[in-house]
Coordinates of C-alpha atoms in Angstrom, one line a residue:
D1 CA 0.0 0.0 0.0
A2 CA 3.1 2.3 -0.5
R3 CA 3.5 3.1 3.2
D4 CA 7.0 3.4 4.8
A5 CA 8.1 0.4 6.9
L6 CA 11.1 -0.5 9.2
L7 CA 12.7 -3.9 8.7
I8 CA 14.6 -5.3 11.7
E9 CA 16.7 -8.4 11.1
V10 CA 18.7 -10.5 13.6
M11 CA 21.2 -13.1 12.6
A12 CA 22.1 -15.9 14.9
S13 CA 25.8 -16.8 15.3
D14 CA 27.6 -19.7 16.8
A15 CA 30.9 -17.8 17.2
P16 CA 31.8 -17.6 20.9
M17 CA 31.6 -14.1 22.6
L18 CA 34.8 -12.7 24.2
A19 CA 34.8 -12.9 28.0
A20 CA 34.6 -9.6 29.8
D21 CA 38.3 -9.4 30.7
E22 CA 39.2 -10.1 27.1
R23 CA 36.9 -7.4 25.8
R24 CA 38.5 -5.0 28.2
L25 CA 42.0 -5.9 27.0
V26 CA 40.9 -5.4 23.4
E27 CA 39.6 -1.9 24.3
A28 CA 42.9 -1.2 26.2
V29 CA 44.9 -2.1 23.0
R30 CA 42.7 0.2 21.0
Y31 CA 43.3 3.3 23.2
T32 CA 46.9 2.8 24.4
S33 CA 49.6 5.1 23.1
T34 CA 51.9 2.0 22.7
M35 CA 52.0 0.9 19.0
I36 CA 51.3 -2.7 18.4
S37 CA 51.6 -4.5 15.0
Y38 CA 51.5 -8.0 13.6
F39 CA 53.7 -9.0 10.7
R40 CA 53.9 -12.2 8.7
L41 CA 57.3 -14.0 8.6
D42 CA 57.8 -12.5 5.1
G43 CA 57.6 -9.0 6.6
A44 CA 54.1 -8.1 5.4
I45 CA 51.8 -6.3 7.7
V46 CA 48.8 -8.2 9.1
S47 CA 47.2 -5.7 11.5
M48 CA 48.0 -2.6 13.6
N49 CA 46.3 -1.0 16.6
P50 CA 45.1 2.6 16.2
S51 CA 48.3 4.1 17.7
A52 CA 50.5 2.2 15.1
T53 CA 48.1 3.2 12.3
R54 CA 48.3 6.9 13.3
C55 CA 52.1 6.6 13.4
Y56 CA 52.7 4.7 10.2
G57 CA 49.6 5.1 8.1
V58 CA 49.7 3.6 4.7
R59 CA 52.3 5.8 2.9
V60 CA 54.4 8.6 4.1
T61 CA 56.9 11.1 2.6
P62 CA 60.0 11.1 4.8
A63 CA 61.5 14.2 3.1
A64 CA 60.5 16.6 0.4
S65 CA 63.3 15.4 -1.8
E66 CA 62.3 11.7 -1.5
N67 CA 59.5 9.8 -3.1
S68 CA 56.6 8.6 -1.1
R69 CA 57.7 5.7 1.0
S70 CA 55.4 2.7 1.8
L71 CA 55.6 1.5 5.4
D72 CA 53.5 -1.6 5.0
T73 CA 56.4 -4.1 5.7
F74 CA 58.5 -4.7 8.7
Q75 CA 61.7 -3.9 6.9
S76 CA 60.5 -0.7 5.3
R77 CA 60.0 1.1 8.6
F78 CA 63.7 1.2 9.6
V79 CA 65.9 4.1 8.6
S80 CA 68.9 1.7 8.6
A81 CA 68.6 -1.2 6.2
D82 CA 71.2 -3.1 8.2
D83 CA 69.1 -2.8 11.4
A84 CA 66.0 -4.0 9.6
A85 CA 67.8 -7.0 8.1
S86 CA 69.5 -8.0 11.3
L87 CA 66.3 -7.7 13.4
F88 CA 64.2 -9.5 10.9
D89 CA 66.6 -12.4 10.6
C90 CA 66.9 -12.8 14.4
C91 CA 63.1 -12.6 14.9
A92 CA 62.5 -15.2 12.2
K93 CA 64.7 -17.6 14.1
G94 CA 62.6 -17.1 17.2
Q95 CA 64.9 -14.7 19.1
E96 CA 63.2 -11.9 21.1
I97 CA 64.8 -8.5 20.3
A98 CA 64.6 -5.2 22.2
G99 CA 66.3 -1.9 21.6
Q100 CA 66.1 1.7 20.4
F101 CA 66.0 2.2 16.6
E102 CA 65.4 5.0 14.2
V103 CA 62.3 4.5 12.1
W104 CA 60.3 6.3 9.3
T105 CA 56.9 7.6 10.4
R106 CA 54.2 9.9 9.0
F107 CA 55.9 12.6 11.0
G108 CA 59.4 12.0 9.7
R109 CA 62.3 10.2 11.5
R110 CA 61.6 9.1 15.1
W111 CA 63.3 7.0 17.7
H112 CA 61.3 4.0 19.0
Q113 CA 61.9 1.5 21.7
I114 CA 61.0 -1.7 19.9
N115 CA 60.3 -5.1 21.3
V116 CA 59.8 -8.0 18.8
H117 CA 58.4 -11.4 19.8
L118 CA 57.5 -14.5 17.7
A119 CA 53.8 -15.2 18.4
R120 CA 50.9 -17.2 17.1
D121 CA 48.0 -15.6 15.2
P122 CA 45.0 -15.9 17.5
I123 CA 42.8 -16.3 14.5
G124 CA 44.6 -18.7 12.1
G125 CA 47.4 -20.0 14.3
E126 CA 50.2 -19.2 12.0
R127 CA 53.5 -17.8 13.4
L128 CA 53.7 -14.0 13.3
L129 CA 56.0 -11.2 14.5
L130 CA 54.5 -9.2 17.3
V131 CA 56.1 -5.8 17.4
V132 CA 55.5 -3.4 20.3
E133 CA 56.8 0.1 20.1
D134 CA 57.0 3.3 22.1
D135 CA 58.2 6.7 20.9
V136 CA 61.4 7.7 22.8
T137 CA 62.5 10.5 20.5
A138 CA 62.7 13.1 23.3
S139 CA 64.9 11.1 25.6
K140 CA 67.0 9.7 22.8
T141 CA 67.6 13.2 21.4
A142 CA 68.6 14.5 24.8
W143 CA 71.0 11.5 25.3
L144 CA 72.6 12.1 21.9
E145 CA 73.1 15.8 22.7
I146 CA 74.7 14.8 26.0
E147 CA 77.0 12.4 24.2
A148 CA 78.0 15.2 21.7
L149 CA 78.7 17.6 24.5
N150 CA 80.8 14.9 26.3
R151 CA 82.8 14.4 23.1
V152 CA 83.5 18.1 22.8
L153 CA 84.5 18.1 26.5
E154 CA 86.9 15.2 26.0
E155 CA 88.4 16.9 23.0
R156 CA 89.0 20.1 25.0
V157 CA 90.5 18.1 27.9
A158 CA 92.8 16.3 25.4
E159 CA 93.9 19.6 23.9
R160 CA 94.7 21.2 27.3
T161 CA 96.5 18.0 28.4
S162 CA 98.6 18.1 25.2
A163 CA 99.3 21.9 25.8
F164 CA 100.2 21.2 29.4
S165 CA 102.6 18.4 28.3
E166 CA 104.2 20.6 25.8
S167 CA 104.6 23.4 28.4
N168 CA 106.0 20.9 30.9
A169 CA 108.5 19.6 28.3
A170 CA 109.6 23.2 27.6
L171 CA 110.0 23.9 31.3
E172 CA 112.1 20.7 31.7
S173 CA 114.3 21.8 28.8
T174 CA 114.8 25.2 30.3
L175 CA 115.7 23.7 33.7
A176 CA 118.2 21.4 32.0
R177 CA 119.9 24.3 30.3
F178 CA 120.0 26.2 33.6
R179 CA 121.7 23.2 35.4
L180 CA 124.3 23.0 32.6
L181 CA 124.9 26.7 33.1
I182 CA 125.4 26.7 36.9
D183 CA 127.5 23.5 36.7
S184 CA 129.9 25.3 34.3
L185 CA 130.5 28.2 36.7
P186 CA 133.7 28.0 38.8
V187 CA 131.9 29.0 42.0
M188 CA 129.7 27.2 44.6
I189 CA 126.0 27.8 44.0
S190 CA 123.2 26.3 46.1
Y191 CA 119.6 27.1 47.0
V192 CA 118.1 26.3 50.4
G193 CA 114.3 26.4 51.0
S194 CA 112.5 27.8 54.1
D195 CA 112.6 24.3 55.6
M196 CA 116.5 24.5 55.6
R197 CA 116.8 21.8 53.0
F198 CA 118.8 22.1 49.8
K199 CA 116.7 22.4 46.6
L200 CA 119.6 23.1 44.3
A201 CA 123.4 22.7 44.3
N202 CA 125.9 22.9 41.4
R203 CA 128.8 20.6 40.6
V204 CA 131.4 22.8 42.4
F205 CA 129.4 22.8 45.6
M206 CA 129.1 19.0 45.5
E207 CA 132.8 18.5 44.9
W208 CA 133.7 20.9 47.7
F209 CA 131.7 18.9 50.2
D210 CA 132.5 15.6 48.5
K211 CA 128.9 14.7 48.2
S212 CA 126.7 13.2 45.5
P213 CA 123.3 14.8 44.5
D214 CA 121.4 12.2 46.6
Q215 CA 123.5 13.3 49.7
V216 CA 122.7 17.0 49.2
L217 CA 119.3 17.5 47.5
E218 CA 116.4 17.6 50.0
R219 CA 118.9 17.2 52.9
T220 CA 119.1 19.8 55.7
V221 CA 122.0 22.2 55.9
S222 CA 123.2 20.6 59.1
E223 CA 123.2 17.1 57.5
V224 CA 125.3 18.4 54.5
A225 CA 127.6 20.7 56.5
E226 CA 128.2 18.2 59.3
A227 CA 131.1 19.4 61.4
D228 CA 131.0 22.9 59.8
W229 CA 127.3 23.4 60.9
P230 CA 128.0 25.2 64.2
A231 CA 130.0 27.9 62.3
I232 CA 127.4 28.2 59.6
E233 CA 124.2 28.0 61.7
P234 CA 124.1 31.7 62.8
Y235 CA 124.3 32.9 59.2
A236 CA 121.8 30.3 58.0
R237 CA 119.3 31.2 60.7
R238 CA 119.7 34.9 59.9
A239 CA 119.2 34.4 56.2
R240 CA 116.1 32.3 56.9

């Protein structure tokens, strides 16, 4: 009779419903900021949670000078092809891998903490790679800046150490020439510190007292002068 009608249809299903806890976990995976992806063992993407989809999308342009890059395989996401190949080989052999890696995203290059596990597909049972990622770009960038500053500091310390070594070598050379000079003079020359110990004595002085350098340097005047000390002491005390 040409009147509008509303048709309601209900379909019966034998598929088991998820338990309450399982449904909550599914919702948590949907809303978490952690990126979760499943890949086949050939590297092809199987599924991603919303966070991973927002990060990787379907295609991205890493830089204006590069062509659009597809990120729909495990290997294509890594900036370093060597990292991608090494990780994929290890994971395919059943090894669990974790580390920080630079990846391509819709927002350009980012650093991700990546954990990869070999898992079973809950639907078909086939072996898949389960990849869990968190963006650690801020902390990684800060750490790289600290490392760069540390390298600069080490270079400056090395430069100053080298300059100090050169200055020290020049000083030693000057002292050596000074010793040669005073040893060549035909007079006794010595220097006594405030502690009344000999800091310097030339060759003529050593020969006069018949002493070796070890018997004079850092010895007290009384030890070197021996019997002559009583006569020398008043002058030595006055000079002090």
